[in-house]
């Protein structure tokens, strides 16, 4: 069994400020970790993923995340946000053997203010 | 490639009606999944498939049926719609690691 906790339901931030969206997970097996972004009335778009190797993962739109196995965390960061980053962000985890069975967090709403 | 396609985009049903949500992918992916998304919650897995002819239940399977007769298609059937099934439904497909999501179907059950 696996679970995901996104620690902040809403994160307001001013434009050009840094942001961190926090994600903790639990699993009894080795995992793959993902961050997705969802813009209003759209589907999910992959931001980045951790499968193995380097624990610092870079994704699209200037986002990066760091896998911390000892703290079972996978926090998403961006050094300088834009208005266009306003969206819902989801952290997801799945075991490394079943590509069809992901568990998602409840989401974090990032609101970037001018 | 069209990727993952879903039809319809919107649907309104009355309680007790049945319908099928369609999902198709053209990437030759083995894995396909159905999720539902409710306000304030993440996606919850309904059913998934690891290949043609093989399906299994996810976290919230009650009230839904699936079958997978081809690699490309993975329809989701609501046998007798209930207001609790009002939600946005997403289909996804994957090969080994990354899931690719369709645009979603917004279903309202009155």
PDB file of C-alpha atoms in Angstrom:
ATOM      1  CA  UNK A   1       0.000   0.000   0.000  1.00  0.00           C
ATOM      2  CA  UNK A   2       1.126   3.537  -0.636  1.00  0.00           C
ATOM      3  CA  UNK A   3      -0.054   7.022   0.240  1.00  0.00           C
ATOM      4  CA  UNK A   4       0.785  10.633  -0.549  1.00  0.00           C
ATOM      5  CA  UNK A   5       0.388  13.714   1.634  1.00  0.00           C
ATOM      6  CA  UNK A   6       0.654  17.162   0.175  1.00  0.00           C
ATOM      7  CA  UNK A   7       1.288  19.316   3.199  1.00  0.00           C
ATOM      8  CA  UNK A   8      -0.174  22.578   1.885  1.00  0.00           C
ATOM      9  CA  UNK A   9      -3.584  22.809   0.251  1.00  0.00           C
ATOM     10  CA  UNK A  10      -3.023  26.406  -0.861  1.00  0.00           C
ATOM     11  CA  UNK A  11       0.167  28.374  -1.444  1.00  0.00           C
ATOM     12  CA  UNK A  12      -0.100  32.074  -2.291  1.00  0.00           C
ATOM     13  CA  UNK A  13       3.081  33.744  -3.469  1.00  0.00           C
ATOM     14  CA  UNK A  14       4.089  36.958  -5.193  1.00  0.00           C
ATOM     15  CA  UNK A  15       5.434  36.974  -8.718  1.00  0.00           C
ATOM     16  CA  UNK A  16       9.220  36.408  -8.986  1.00  0.00           C
ATOM     17  CA  UNK A  17       9.381  34.943  -5.461  1.00  0.00           C
ATOM     18  CA  UNK A  18      10.629  31.388  -4.851  1.00  0.00           C
ATOM     19  CA  UNK A  19       8.167  28.641  -4.010  1.00  0.00           C
ATOM     20  CA  UNK A  20       8.251  25.160  -2.500  1.00  0.00           C
ATOM     21  CA  UNK A  21       5.351  22.723  -2.641  1.00  0.00           C
ATOM     22  CA  UNK A  22       5.767  19.910  -0.156  1.00  0.00           C
ATOM     23  CA  UNK A  23       5.019  16.232  -0.709  1.00  0.00           C
ATOM     24  CA  UNK A  24       5.563  13.278   1.640  1.00  0.00           C
ATOM     25  CA  UNK A  25       4.872   9.697   0.719  1.00  0.00           C
ATOM     26  CA  UNK A  26       4.765   6.241   2.259  1.00  0.00           C
ATOM     27  CA  UNK A  27       5.235   2.910   0.553  1.00  0.00           C
ATOM     28  CA  UNK A  28       6.319  -0.606   1.387  1.00  0.00           C
ATOM     29  CA  UNK A  29       8.089  -1.036  -1.962  1.00  0.00           C
ATOM     30  CA  UNK A  30      10.471   0.961  -4.127  1.00  0.00           C
ATOM     31  CA  UNK A  31       8.668   3.828  -5.779  1.00  0.00           C
ATOM     32  CA  UNK A  32       8.599   6.166  -8.691  1.00  0.00           C
ATOM     33  CA  UNK A  33       7.554   9.749  -7.904  1.00  0.00           C
ATOM     34  CA  UNK A  34       5.857  12.339 -10.075  1.00  0.00           C
ATOM     35  CA  UNK A  35       4.658  15.915 -10.057  1.00  0.00           C
ATOM     36  CA  UNK A  36       1.814  16.952 -12.360  1.00  0.00           C
ATOM     37  CA  UNK A  37       0.283  20.353 -13.087  1.00  0.00           C
ATOM     38  CA  UNK A  38      -3.366  20.936 -13.898  1.00  0.00           C
ATOM     39  CA  UNK A  39      -4.597  24.209 -15.348  1.00  0.00           C
ATOM     40  CA  UNK A  40      -8.320  25.048 -14.996  1.00  0.00           C
ATOM     41  CA  UNK A  41     -10.593  22.704 -16.941  1.00  0.00           C
ATOM     42  CA  UNK A  42      -7.672  20.773 -18.394  1.00  0.00           C
ATOM     43  CA  UNK A  43      -6.057  17.384 -17.934  1.00  0.00           C
ATOM     44  CA  UNK A  44      -2.848  16.616 -16.076  1.00  0.00           C
ATOM     45  CA  UNK A  45       0.533  17.501 -17.540  1.00  0.00           C
ATOM     46  CA  UNK A  46       3.733  15.882 -16.296  1.00  0.00           C
ATOM     47  CA  UNK A  47       6.172  18.364 -14.733  1.00  0.00           C
ATOM     48  CA  UNK A  48       8.895  15.943 -13.703  1.00  0.00           C
ATOM     49  CA  UNK A  49       9.550  12.440 -12.459  1.00  0.00           C
ATOM     50  CA  UNK A  50      11.989  10.511 -10.303  1.00  0.00           C
ATOM     51  CA  UNK A  51      12.667   6.940 -11.349  1.00  0.00           C
ATOM     52  CA  UNK A  52      16.221   6.325 -10.111  1.00  0.00           C
ATOM     53  CA  UNK A  53      19.670   7.886 -10.062  1.00  0.00           C
ATOM     54  CA  UNK A  54      20.283  11.520  -9.188  1.00  0.00           C
ATOM     55  CA  UNK A  55      17.981  12.688  -6.425  1.00  0.00           C
ATOM     56  CA  UNK A  56      17.658  16.184  -7.918  1.00  0.00           C
ATOM     57  CA  UNK A  57      15.283  16.099 -10.835  1.00  0.00           C
ATOM     58  CA  UNK A  58      14.710  18.952 -13.261  1.00  0.00           C
ATOM     59  CA  UNK A  59      11.460  19.361 -15.132  1.00  0.00           C
ATOM     60  CA  UNK A  60       9.653  21.677 -17.466  1.00  0.00           C
ATOM     61  CA  UNK A  61       8.929  25.373 -16.865  1.00  0.00           C
ATOM     62  CA  UNK A  62      11.909  25.788 -14.514  1.00  0.00           C
ATOM     63  CA  UNK A  63      10.631  23.425 -11.816  1.00  0.00           C
ATOM     64  CA  UNK A  64      12.823  20.965  -9.951  1.00  0.00           C
ATOM     65  CA  UNK A  65      12.292  18.455  -7.153  1.00  0.00           C
ATOM     66  CA  UNK A  66      14.508  16.572  -4.749  1.00  0.00           C
ATOM     67  CA  UNK A  67      13.922  12.982  -3.724  1.00  0.00           C
ATOM     68  CA  UNK A  68      14.808  12.389  -0.082  1.00  0.00           C
ATOM     69  CA  UNK A  69      14.522   8.714   0.763  1.00  0.00           C
ATOM     70  CA  UNK A  70      15.279   9.054   4.482  1.00  0.00           C
ATOM     71  CA  UNK A  71      12.564  11.679   4.915  1.00  0.00           C
ATOM     72  CA  UNK A  72      10.258  10.073   2.317  1.00  0.00           C
ATOM     73  CA  UNK A  73       9.755  13.433   0.668  1.00  0.00           C
ATOM     74  CA  UNK A  74       9.669  14.787  -2.865  1.00  0.00           C
ATOM     75  CA  UNK A  75       9.307  18.567  -2.607  1.00  0.00           C
ATOM     76  CA  UNK A  76       8.794  20.704  -5.703  1.00  0.00           C
ATOM     77  CA  UNK A  77      10.637  24.017  -6.053  1.00  0.00           C
ATOM     78  CA  UNK A  78      10.934  26.934  -8.403  1.00  0.00           C
ATOM     79  CA  UNK A  79      13.326  29.844  -7.770  1.00  0.00           C
ATOM     80  CA  UNK A  80      11.157  32.518  -9.392  1.00  0.00           C
ATOM     81  CA  UNK A  81       7.476  32.054 -10.214  1.00  0.00           C
ATOM     82  CA  UNK A  82       5.361  33.709 -12.886  1.00  0.00           C
ATOM     83  CA  UNK A  83       1.678  34.548 -13.025  1.00  0.00           C
ATOM     84  CA  UNK A  84       1.310  31.718 -15.543  1.00  0.00           C
ATOM     85  CA  UNK A  85       2.372  29.183 -12.887  1.00  0.00           C
ATOM     86  CA  UNK A  86      -0.972  29.639 -11.141  1.00  0.00           C
ATOM     87  CA  UNK A  87      -2.479  26.147 -11.219  1.00  0.00           C
ATOM     88  CA  UNK A  88      -3.175  22.995  -9.217  1.00  0.00           C
ATOM     89  CA  UNK A  89      -0.158  20.759  -8.563  1.00  0.00           C
ATOM     90  CA  UNK A  90      -0.365  17.068  -7.768  1.00  0.00           C
ATOM     91  CA  UNK A  91       2.262  14.762  -6.341  1.00  0.00           C
ATOM     92  CA  UNK A  92       1.899  11.084  -7.238  1.00  0.00           C
ATOM     93  CA  UNK A  93       3.627   7.844  -6.287  1.00  0.00           C
ATOM     94  CA  UNK A  94       3.535   4.336  -7.602  1.00  0.00           C
ATOM     95  CA  UNK A  95       5.388   1.104  -7.117  1.00  0.00           C
ATOM     96  CA  UNK A  96       8.037   0.431  -9.706  1.00  0.00           C
ATOM     97  CA  UNK A  97       6.279  -2.682 -11.034  1.00  0.00           C
ATOM     98  CA  UNK A  98       2.783  -1.505 -11.986  1.00  0.00           C
ATOM     99  CA  UNK A  99       2.658   1.432 -14.348  1.00  0.00           C
ATOM    100  CA  UNK A 100      -1.123   1.657 -14.225  1.00  0.00           C
ATOM    101  CA  UNK A 101      -1.613   2.138 -10.495  1.00  0.00           C
ATOM    102  CA  UNK A 102      -0.638   5.574  -9.184  1.00  0.00           C
ATOM    103  CA  UNK A 103      -1.684   7.172  -5.901  1.00  0.00           C
ATOM    104  CA  UNK A 104      -2.192  10.927  -5.910  1.00  0.00           C
ATOM    105  CA  UNK A 105      -2.092  13.569  -3.219  1.00  0.00           C
ATOM    106  CA  UNK A 106      -5.023  15.918  -2.753  1.00  0.00           C
ATOM    107  CA  UNK A 107      -3.299  18.724  -4.617  1.00  0.00           C
ATOM    108  CA  UNK A 108      -1.814  22.135  -3.848  1.00  0.00           C
ATOM    109  CA  UNK A 109      -3.292  25.254  -5.359  1.00  0.00           C
ATOM    110  CA  UNK A 110      -0.504  27.656  -6.262  1.00  0.00           C
ATOM    111  CA  UNK A 111      -1.684  31.236  -6.700  1.00  0.00           C
ATOM    112  CA  UNK A 112       0.856  33.720  -8.010  1.00  0.00           C
ATOM    113  CA  UNK A 113      -0.043  37.324  -7.285  1.00  0.00           C
ATOM    114  CA  UNK A 114       1.333  40.376  -9.138  1.00  0.00           C
TER     115      UNK A 114
ATOM    116  CA  UNK B   1      -0.146  10.836 -32.546  1.00  0.00           C
ATOM    117  CA  UNK B   2      -3.417  11.856 -30.910  1.00  0.00           C
ATOM    118  CA  UNK B   3      -2.225  10.489 -27.543  1.00  0.00           C
ATOM    119  CA  UNK B   4      -5.079   9.656 -25.153  1.00  0.00           C
ATOM    120  CA  UNK B   5      -8.549  10.658 -26.294  1.00  0.00           C
ATOM    121  CA  UNK B   6     -11.760  10.629 -24.280  1.00  0.00           C
ATOM    122  CA  UNK B   7     -15.381  11.018 -25.339  1.00  0.00           C
ATOM    123  CA  UNK B   8     -17.664  12.664 -24.518  1.00  0.00           C
ATOM    124  CA  UNK B   9     -16.238  15.836 -22.961  1.00  0.00           C
ATOM    125  CA  UNK B  10     -19.444  16.536 -21.035  1.00  0.00           C
ATOM    126  CA  UNK B  11     -22.401  14.354 -20.080  1.00  0.00           C
ATOM    127  CA  UNK B  12     -25.524  14.795 -17.968  1.00  0.00           C
ATOM    128  CA  UNK B  13     -27.352  11.689 -16.795  1.00  0.00           C
ATOM    129  CA  UNK B  14     -30.392  11.002 -14.690  1.00  0.00           C
ATOM    130  CA  UNK B  15     -30.149   8.699 -11.701  1.00  0.00           C
ATOM    131  CA  UNK B  16     -30.411   5.084 -12.810  1.00  0.00           C
ATOM    132  CA  UNK B  17     -29.297   5.632 -16.400  1.00  0.00           C
ATOM    133  CA  UNK B  18     -26.336   3.757 -17.804  1.00  0.00           C
ATOM    134  CA  UNK B  19     -23.589   4.969 -20.092  1.00  0.00           C
ATOM    135  CA  UNK B  20     -20.098   4.243 -21.339  1.00  0.00           C
ATOM    136  CA  UNK B  21     -17.175   6.644 -21.212  1.00  0.00           C
ATOM    137  CA  UNK B  22     -14.799   5.994 -24.074  1.00  0.00           C
ATOM    138  CA  UNK B  23     -11.008   6.068 -23.887  1.00  0.00           C
ATOM    139  CA  UNK B  24      -8.534   5.329 -26.648  1.00  0.00           C
ATOM    140  CA  UNK B  25      -4.756   5.609 -27.025  1.00  0.00           C
ATOM    141  CA  UNK B  26      -2.565   5.293 -30.098  1.00  0.00           C
ATOM    142  CA  UNK B  27       0.813   4.868 -28.394  1.00  0.00           C
ATOM    143  CA  UNK B  28       0.659   1.060 -28.081  1.00  0.00           C
ATOM    144  CA  UNK B  29       0.826   1.318 -24.286  1.00  0.00           C
ATOM    145  CA  UNK B  30       0.238  -1.813 -22.226  1.00  0.00           C
ATOM    146  CA  UNK B  31      -1.183  -0.074 -19.171  1.00  0.00           C
ATOM    147  CA  UNK B  32      -4.419   1.902 -19.064  1.00  0.00           C
ATOM    148  CA  UNK B  33      -6.261   3.368 -16.082  1.00  0.00           C
ATOM    149  CA  UNK B  34      -9.405   5.231 -15.103  1.00  0.00           C
ATOM    150  CA  UNK B  35      -9.397   7.851 -12.360  1.00  0.00           C
ATOM    151  CA  UNK B  36     -12.032  10.165 -10.958  1.00  0.00           C
ATOM    152  CA  UNK B  37     -11.343  13.633  -9.606  1.00  0.00           C
ATOM    153  CA  UNK B  38     -13.626  15.281  -7.068  1.00  0.00           C
ATOM    154  CA  UNK B  39     -13.326  18.860  -5.746  1.00  0.00           C
ATOM    155  CA  UNK B  40     -10.547  19.281  -3.208  1.00  0.00           C
ATOM    156  CA  UNK B  41      -9.250  15.796  -3.832  1.00  0.00           C
ATOM    157  CA  UNK B  42      -6.645  14.239  -5.977  1.00  0.00           C
ATOM    158  CA  UNK B  43      -7.280  11.550  -8.535  1.00  0.00           C
ATOM    159  CA  UNK B  44      -8.574   8.233  -7.242  1.00  0.00           C
ATOM    160  CA  UNK B  45      -8.050   5.033  -9.192  1.00  0.00           C
ATOM    161  CA  UNK B  46     -11.227   3.255 -10.328  1.00  0.00           C
ATOM    162  CA  UNK B  47      -9.952   0.385 -12.494  1.00  0.00           C
ATOM    163  CA  UNK B  48      -6.806  -0.351 -14.409  1.00  0.00           C
ATOM    164  CA  UNK B  49      -5.524  -2.767 -17.022  1.00  0.00           C
ATOM    165  CA  UNK B  50      -2.071  -4.243 -17.549  1.00  0.00           C
ATOM    166  CA  UNK B  51      -2.833  -5.487 -21.049  1.00  0.00           C
ATOM    167  CA  UNK B  52      -5.593  -6.644 -23.364  1.00  0.00           C
ATOM    168  CA  UNK B  53      -7.922  -9.025 -21.535  1.00  0.00           C
ATOM    169  CA  UNK B  54      -6.542  -8.186 -18.065  1.00  0.00           C
ATOM    170  CA  UNK B  55      -8.202  -5.708 -15.690  1.00  0.00           C
ATOM    171  CA  UNK B  56      -8.184  -5.130 -11.955  1.00  0.00           C
ATOM    172  CA  UNK B  57      -9.882  -2.954  -9.389  1.00  0.00           C
ATOM    173  CA  UNK B  58      -8.474   0.237  -7.986  1.00  0.00           C
ATOM    174  CA  UNK B  59      -9.399   2.216  -4.904  1.00  0.00           C
ATOM    175  CA  UNK B  60     -13.032   3.091  -5.808  1.00  0.00           C
ATOM    176  CA  UNK B  61     -14.402   0.427  -8.213  1.00  0.00           C
ATOM    177  CA  UNK B  62     -18.009   0.138  -7.006  1.00  0.00           C
ATOM    178  CA  UNK B  63     -20.598   1.083  -9.620  1.00  0.00           C
ATOM    179  CA  UNK B  64     -18.167   0.849 -12.535  1.00  0.00           C
ATOM    180  CA  UNK B  65     -17.250  -1.891 -14.986  1.00  0.00           C
ATOM    181  CA  UNK B  66     -14.390  -2.102 -17.461  1.00  0.00           C
ATOM    182  CA  UNK B  67     -13.148  -4.440 -20.136  1.00  0.00           C
ATOM    183  CA  UNK B  68     -10.129  -4.354 -22.427  1.00  0.00           C
ATOM    184  CA  UNK B  69     -10.611  -6.279 -25.640  1.00  0.00           C
ATOM    185  CA  UNK B  70      -7.912  -4.365 -27.569  1.00  0.00           C
ATOM    186  CA  UNK B  71      -4.678  -2.590 -26.635  1.00  0.00           C
ATOM    187  CA  UNK B  72      -6.094   0.723 -27.841  1.00  0.00           C
ATOM    188  CA  UNK B  73      -9.453   0.956 -26.069  1.00  0.00           C
ATOM    189  CA  UNK B  74     -10.478   0.925 -22.410  1.00  0.00           C
ATOM    190  CA  UNK B  75     -14.141   1.896 -21.925  1.00  0.00           C
ATOM    191  CA  UNK B  76     -15.638   2.631 -18.509  1.00  0.00           C
ATOM    192  CA  UNK B  77     -19.242   1.632 -17.949  1.00  0.00           C
ATOM    193  CA  UNK B  78     -21.607   3.080 -15.392  1.00  0.00           C
ATOM    194  CA  UNK B  79     -24.307   0.474 -14.856  1.00  0.00           C
ATOM    195  CA  UNK B  80     -26.840   2.577 -12.908  1.00  0.00           C
ATOM    196  CA  UNK B  81     -25.705   6.155 -12.410  1.00  0.00           C
ATOM    197  CA  UNK B  82     -25.944   7.749  -8.962  1.00  0.00           C
ATOM    198  CA  UNK B  83     -25.418  11.388  -7.908  1.00  0.00           C
ATOM    199  CA  UNK B  84     -22.282  10.260  -6.025  1.00  0.00           C
ATOM    200  CA  UNK B  85     -20.731   9.507  -9.423  1.00  0.00           C
ATOM    201  CA  UNK B  86     -20.818  13.176 -10.406  1.00  0.00           C
ATOM    202  CA  UNK B  87     -17.151  13.837 -11.068  1.00  0.00           C
ATOM    203  CA  UNK B  88     -14.479  14.457 -13.680  1.00  0.00           C
ATOM    204  CA  UNK B  89     -13.136  11.230 -15.143  1.00  0.00           C
ATOM    205  CA  UNK B  90      -9.628  10.883 -16.519  1.00  0.00           C
ATOM    206  CA  UNK B  91      -8.207   8.048 -18.544  1.00  0.00           C
ATOM    207  CA  UNK B  92      -4.458   7.438 -18.648  1.00  0.00           C
ATOM    208  CA  UNK B  93      -2.086   5.139 -20.493  1.00  0.00           C
ATOM    209  CA  UNK B  94       1.544   4.201 -19.917  1.00  0.00           C
ATOM    210  CA  UNK B  95       4.242   1.808 -20.971  1.00  0.00           C
ATOM    211  CA  UNK B  96       6.668   1.475 -18.068  1.00  0.00           C
ATOM    212  CA  UNK B  97       6.976   4.711 -16.149  1.00  0.00           C
ATOM    213  CA  UNK B  98       5.078   7.832 -17.188  1.00  0.00           C
ATOM    214  CA  UNK B  99       1.296   7.991 -17.380  1.00  0.00           C
ATOM    215  CA  UNK B 100      -0.219  10.172 -20.106  1.00  0.00           C
ATOM    216  CA  UNK B 101      -3.642  11.594 -19.349  1.00  0.00           C
ATOM    217  CA  UNK B 102      -6.610  12.347 -21.541  1.00  0.00           C
ATOM    218  CA  UNK B 103      -8.488  15.672 -21.354  1.00  0.00           C
ATOM    219  CA  UNK B 104     -11.236  14.297 -19.107  1.00  0.00           C
ATOM    220  CA  UNK B 105     -14.995  13.770 -19.161  1.00  0.00           C
ATOM    221  CA  UNK B 106     -17.131  15.939 -16.887  1.00  0.00           C
ATOM    222  CA  UNK B 107     -20.121  13.862 -15.746  1.00  0.00           C
ATOM    223  CA  UNK B 108     -23.126  15.188 -13.851  1.00  0.00           C
ATOM    224  CA  UNK B 109     -25.730  12.808 -12.451  1.00  0.00           C
ATOM    225  CA  UNK B 110     -29.029  14.428 -11.479  1.00  0.00           C
TER     226      UNK B 110
END
